[in-house]
CSV table of C-alpha atoms in Angstrom, one decimal:
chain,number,residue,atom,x,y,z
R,44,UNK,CA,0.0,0.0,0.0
R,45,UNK,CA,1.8,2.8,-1.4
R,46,UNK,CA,0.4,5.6,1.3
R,47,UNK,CA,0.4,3.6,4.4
R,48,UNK,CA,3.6,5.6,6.1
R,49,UNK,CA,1.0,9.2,4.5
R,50,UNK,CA,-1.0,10.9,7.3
R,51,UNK,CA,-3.0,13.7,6.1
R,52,UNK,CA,-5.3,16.4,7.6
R,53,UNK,CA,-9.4,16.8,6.2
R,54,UNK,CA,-11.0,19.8,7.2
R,55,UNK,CA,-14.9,19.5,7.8
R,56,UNK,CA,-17.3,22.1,8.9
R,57,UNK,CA,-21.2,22.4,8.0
R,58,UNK,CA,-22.4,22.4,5.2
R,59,UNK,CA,-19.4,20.7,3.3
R,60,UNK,CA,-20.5,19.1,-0.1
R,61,UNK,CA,-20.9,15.1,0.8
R,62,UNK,CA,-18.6,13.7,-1.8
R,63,UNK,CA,-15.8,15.7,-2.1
R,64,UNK,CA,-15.4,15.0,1.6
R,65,UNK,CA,-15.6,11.5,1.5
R,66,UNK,CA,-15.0,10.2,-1.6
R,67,UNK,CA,-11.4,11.5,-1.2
R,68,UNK,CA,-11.2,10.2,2.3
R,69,UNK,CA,-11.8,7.0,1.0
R,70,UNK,CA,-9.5,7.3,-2.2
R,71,UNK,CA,-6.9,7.6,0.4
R,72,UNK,CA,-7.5,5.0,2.8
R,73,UNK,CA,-7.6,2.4,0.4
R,74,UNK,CA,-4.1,3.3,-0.5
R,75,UNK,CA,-3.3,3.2,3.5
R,76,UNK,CA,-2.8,6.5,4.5
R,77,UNK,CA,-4.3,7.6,7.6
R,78,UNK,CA,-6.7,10.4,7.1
R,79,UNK,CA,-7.7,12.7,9.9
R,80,UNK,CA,-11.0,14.8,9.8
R,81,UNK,CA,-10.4,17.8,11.8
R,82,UNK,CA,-13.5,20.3,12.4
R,83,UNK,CA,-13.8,23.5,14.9
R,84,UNK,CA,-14.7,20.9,17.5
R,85,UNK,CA,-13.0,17.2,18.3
R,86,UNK,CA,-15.8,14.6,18.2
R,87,UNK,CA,-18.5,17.0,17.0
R,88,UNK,CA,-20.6,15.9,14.1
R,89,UNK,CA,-20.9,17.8,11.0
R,90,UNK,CA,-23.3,17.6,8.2
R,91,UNK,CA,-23.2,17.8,4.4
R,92,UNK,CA,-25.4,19.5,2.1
R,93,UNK,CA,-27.0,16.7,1.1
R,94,UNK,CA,-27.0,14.8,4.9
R,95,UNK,CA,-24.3,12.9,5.2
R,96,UNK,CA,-23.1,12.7,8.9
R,97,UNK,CA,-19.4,12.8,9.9
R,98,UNK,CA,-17.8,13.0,13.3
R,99,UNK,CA,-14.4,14.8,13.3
R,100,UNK,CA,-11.7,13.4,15.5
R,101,UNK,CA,-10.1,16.7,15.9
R,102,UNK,CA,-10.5,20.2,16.6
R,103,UNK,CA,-8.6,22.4,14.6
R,104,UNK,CA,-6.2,24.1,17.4
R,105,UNK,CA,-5.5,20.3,18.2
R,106,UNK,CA,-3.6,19.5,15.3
R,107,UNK,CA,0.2,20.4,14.8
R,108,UNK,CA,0.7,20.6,10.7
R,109,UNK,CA,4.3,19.1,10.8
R,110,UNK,CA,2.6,16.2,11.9
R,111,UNK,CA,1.1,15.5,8.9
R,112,UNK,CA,1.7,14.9,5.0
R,113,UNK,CA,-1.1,16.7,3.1
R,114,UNK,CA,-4.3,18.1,3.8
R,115,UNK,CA,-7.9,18.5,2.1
R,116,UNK,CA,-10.1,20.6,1.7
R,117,UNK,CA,-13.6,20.2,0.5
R,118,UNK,CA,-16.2,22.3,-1.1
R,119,UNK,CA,-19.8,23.3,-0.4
R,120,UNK,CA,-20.4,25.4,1.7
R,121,UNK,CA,-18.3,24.8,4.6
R,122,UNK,CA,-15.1,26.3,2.8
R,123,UNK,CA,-16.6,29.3,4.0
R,124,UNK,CA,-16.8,28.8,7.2
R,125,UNK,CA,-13.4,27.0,7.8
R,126,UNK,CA,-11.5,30.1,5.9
R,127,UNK,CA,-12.6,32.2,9.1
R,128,UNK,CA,-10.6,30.0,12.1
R,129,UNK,CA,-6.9,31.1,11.9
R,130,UNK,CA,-5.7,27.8,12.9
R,131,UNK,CA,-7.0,26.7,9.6
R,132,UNK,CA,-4.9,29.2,7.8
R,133,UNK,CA,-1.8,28.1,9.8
R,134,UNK,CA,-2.6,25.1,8.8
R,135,UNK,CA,-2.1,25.5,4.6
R,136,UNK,CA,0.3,28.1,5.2
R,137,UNK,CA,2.3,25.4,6.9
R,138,UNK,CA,1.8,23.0,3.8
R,139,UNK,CA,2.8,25.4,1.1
R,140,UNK,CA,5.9,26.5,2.9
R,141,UNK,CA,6.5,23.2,3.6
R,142,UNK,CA,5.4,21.9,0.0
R,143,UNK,CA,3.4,19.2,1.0
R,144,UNK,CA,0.2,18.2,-1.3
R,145,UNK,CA,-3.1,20.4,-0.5
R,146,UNK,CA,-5.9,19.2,-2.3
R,147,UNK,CA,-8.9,21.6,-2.9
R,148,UNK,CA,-12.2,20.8,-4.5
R,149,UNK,CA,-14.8,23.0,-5.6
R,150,UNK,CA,-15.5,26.2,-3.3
R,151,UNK,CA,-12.5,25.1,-1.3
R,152,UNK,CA,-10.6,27.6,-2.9
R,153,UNK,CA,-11.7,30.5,-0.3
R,154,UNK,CA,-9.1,28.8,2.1
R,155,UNK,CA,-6.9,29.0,0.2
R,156,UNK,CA,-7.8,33.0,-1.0
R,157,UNK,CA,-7.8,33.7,3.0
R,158,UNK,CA,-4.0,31.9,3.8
R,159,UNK,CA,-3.0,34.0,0.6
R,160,UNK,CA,-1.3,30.9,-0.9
R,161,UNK,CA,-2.4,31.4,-4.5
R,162,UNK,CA,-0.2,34.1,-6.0
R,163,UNK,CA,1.2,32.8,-9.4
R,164,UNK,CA,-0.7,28.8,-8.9
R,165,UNK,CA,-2.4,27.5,-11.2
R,166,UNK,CA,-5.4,26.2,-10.0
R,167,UNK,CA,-8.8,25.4,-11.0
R,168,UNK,CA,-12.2,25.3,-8.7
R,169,UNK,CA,-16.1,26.0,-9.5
R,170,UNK,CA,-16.4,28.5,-12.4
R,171,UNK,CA,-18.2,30.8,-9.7
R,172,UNK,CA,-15.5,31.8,-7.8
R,173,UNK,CA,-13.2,31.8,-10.5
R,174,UNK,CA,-12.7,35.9,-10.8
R,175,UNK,CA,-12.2,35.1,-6.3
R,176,UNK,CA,-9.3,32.6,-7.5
R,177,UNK,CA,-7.9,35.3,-10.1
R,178,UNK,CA,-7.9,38.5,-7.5
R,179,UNK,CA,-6.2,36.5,-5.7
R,180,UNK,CA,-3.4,35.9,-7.8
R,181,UNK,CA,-4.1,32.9,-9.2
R,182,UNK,CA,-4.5,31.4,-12.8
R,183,UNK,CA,-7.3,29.5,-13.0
R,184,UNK,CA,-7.7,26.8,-15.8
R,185,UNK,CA,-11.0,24.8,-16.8
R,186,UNK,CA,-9.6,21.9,-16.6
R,187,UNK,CA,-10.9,18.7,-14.5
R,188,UNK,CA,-7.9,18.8,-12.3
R,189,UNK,CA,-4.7,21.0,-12.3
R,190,UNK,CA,-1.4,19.8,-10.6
R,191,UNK,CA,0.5,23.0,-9.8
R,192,UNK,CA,3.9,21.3,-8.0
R,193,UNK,CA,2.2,20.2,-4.6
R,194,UNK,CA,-1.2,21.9,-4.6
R,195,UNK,CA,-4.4,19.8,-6.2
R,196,UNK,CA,-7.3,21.3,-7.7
R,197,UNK,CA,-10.5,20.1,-9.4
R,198,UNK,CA,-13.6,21.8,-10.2
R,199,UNK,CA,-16.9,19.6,-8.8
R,200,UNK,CA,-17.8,16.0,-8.2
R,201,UNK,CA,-17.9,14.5,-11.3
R,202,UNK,CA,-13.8,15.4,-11.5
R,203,UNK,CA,-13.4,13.8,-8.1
R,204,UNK,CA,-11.7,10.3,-9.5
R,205,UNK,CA,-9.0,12.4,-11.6
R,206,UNK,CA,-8.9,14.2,-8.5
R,207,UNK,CA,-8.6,11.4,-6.0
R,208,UNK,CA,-6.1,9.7,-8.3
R,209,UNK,CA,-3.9,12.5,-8.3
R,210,UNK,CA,-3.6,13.5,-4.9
R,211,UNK,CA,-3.0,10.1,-4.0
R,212,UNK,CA,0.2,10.3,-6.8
R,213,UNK,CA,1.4,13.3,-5.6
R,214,UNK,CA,1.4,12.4,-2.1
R,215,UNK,CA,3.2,9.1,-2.8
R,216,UNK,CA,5.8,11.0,-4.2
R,217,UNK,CA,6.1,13.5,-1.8
């Protein structure tokens, strides 16, 4: 299992869109990596748009970046929420100075706006924050996923097995 030494960081918060939570999740555990979801409360449960329950088994001031490999973040609605805890932002910024793979689906892309990592990225998302992903430096491409060194993005669900397959190749190599 190429990922079983890989431990890597989900972020969760209401309102998140149901697969591109979990479908990555999974993508990664059946590799063997160990895959953490970390909300604004250890052992709360969140819920997606569409009902899916999750329970996170972290708070987000629990978690020390080095720690980990990679982290995710999803889209939906939640990316808005999570952009607003600076743990969070900590928590990327520590990835891209670190250059370890962050994976970012959808809306996710406000996190990434709010830890003003996206100056000259390439990156893709949901065509409705696109001009959000350009202010902020960024050069967004519709494509279904765009591998920019160790940052991930895709657009929406129906890009999440290019997505999930990428991730998991870039953190193997990482």
């Amino acid at each position: 299992m190429r990922l079983s030494n890989k431990k890597v960081i989900s972020l969760v918060h209401h309102e998140y869109e149901d697969l591109e939570l979990t479908y990555p999740y999974y993508r990664l555990i059946e590799e063997g990596a160990t895959v953490h979801y970390v909300g604004e409360k250890a052992g709360e449960k969140y819920i997606g748009k569409y009902g899916v329950p999750v329970v996170s088994d972290y708070a987000y001031d629990d978690i020390n970046p080095a720690d980990y490999d990679a982290i995710l973040v999803p889209g939906g609605w939640a990316p808005d929420k999570i952009r607003r805890f600076p743990s969070v932002l900590k928590m990327v910024q520590h990835m891209e100075e670190n250059k370890k793979p962050i994976g970012q689906i959808c809306h996710a892309g406000w996190v990434l706006i709010s830890a003003k990592v996206l100056e000259g990225k390439k990156v893709t998302s949901t065509p409705g924050i696109r001009d959000d992903m350009e202010n902020a430096g960024a050069t967004w491409i519709d494509e279904p996923v765009v591998i920019d060194g160790h940052l991930i993005s895709a657009r929406r669900p129906p890009d999440l097995p290019q997505y999930g397959k990428a991730f998991a190749d870039v953190l193997a190599n990482s």
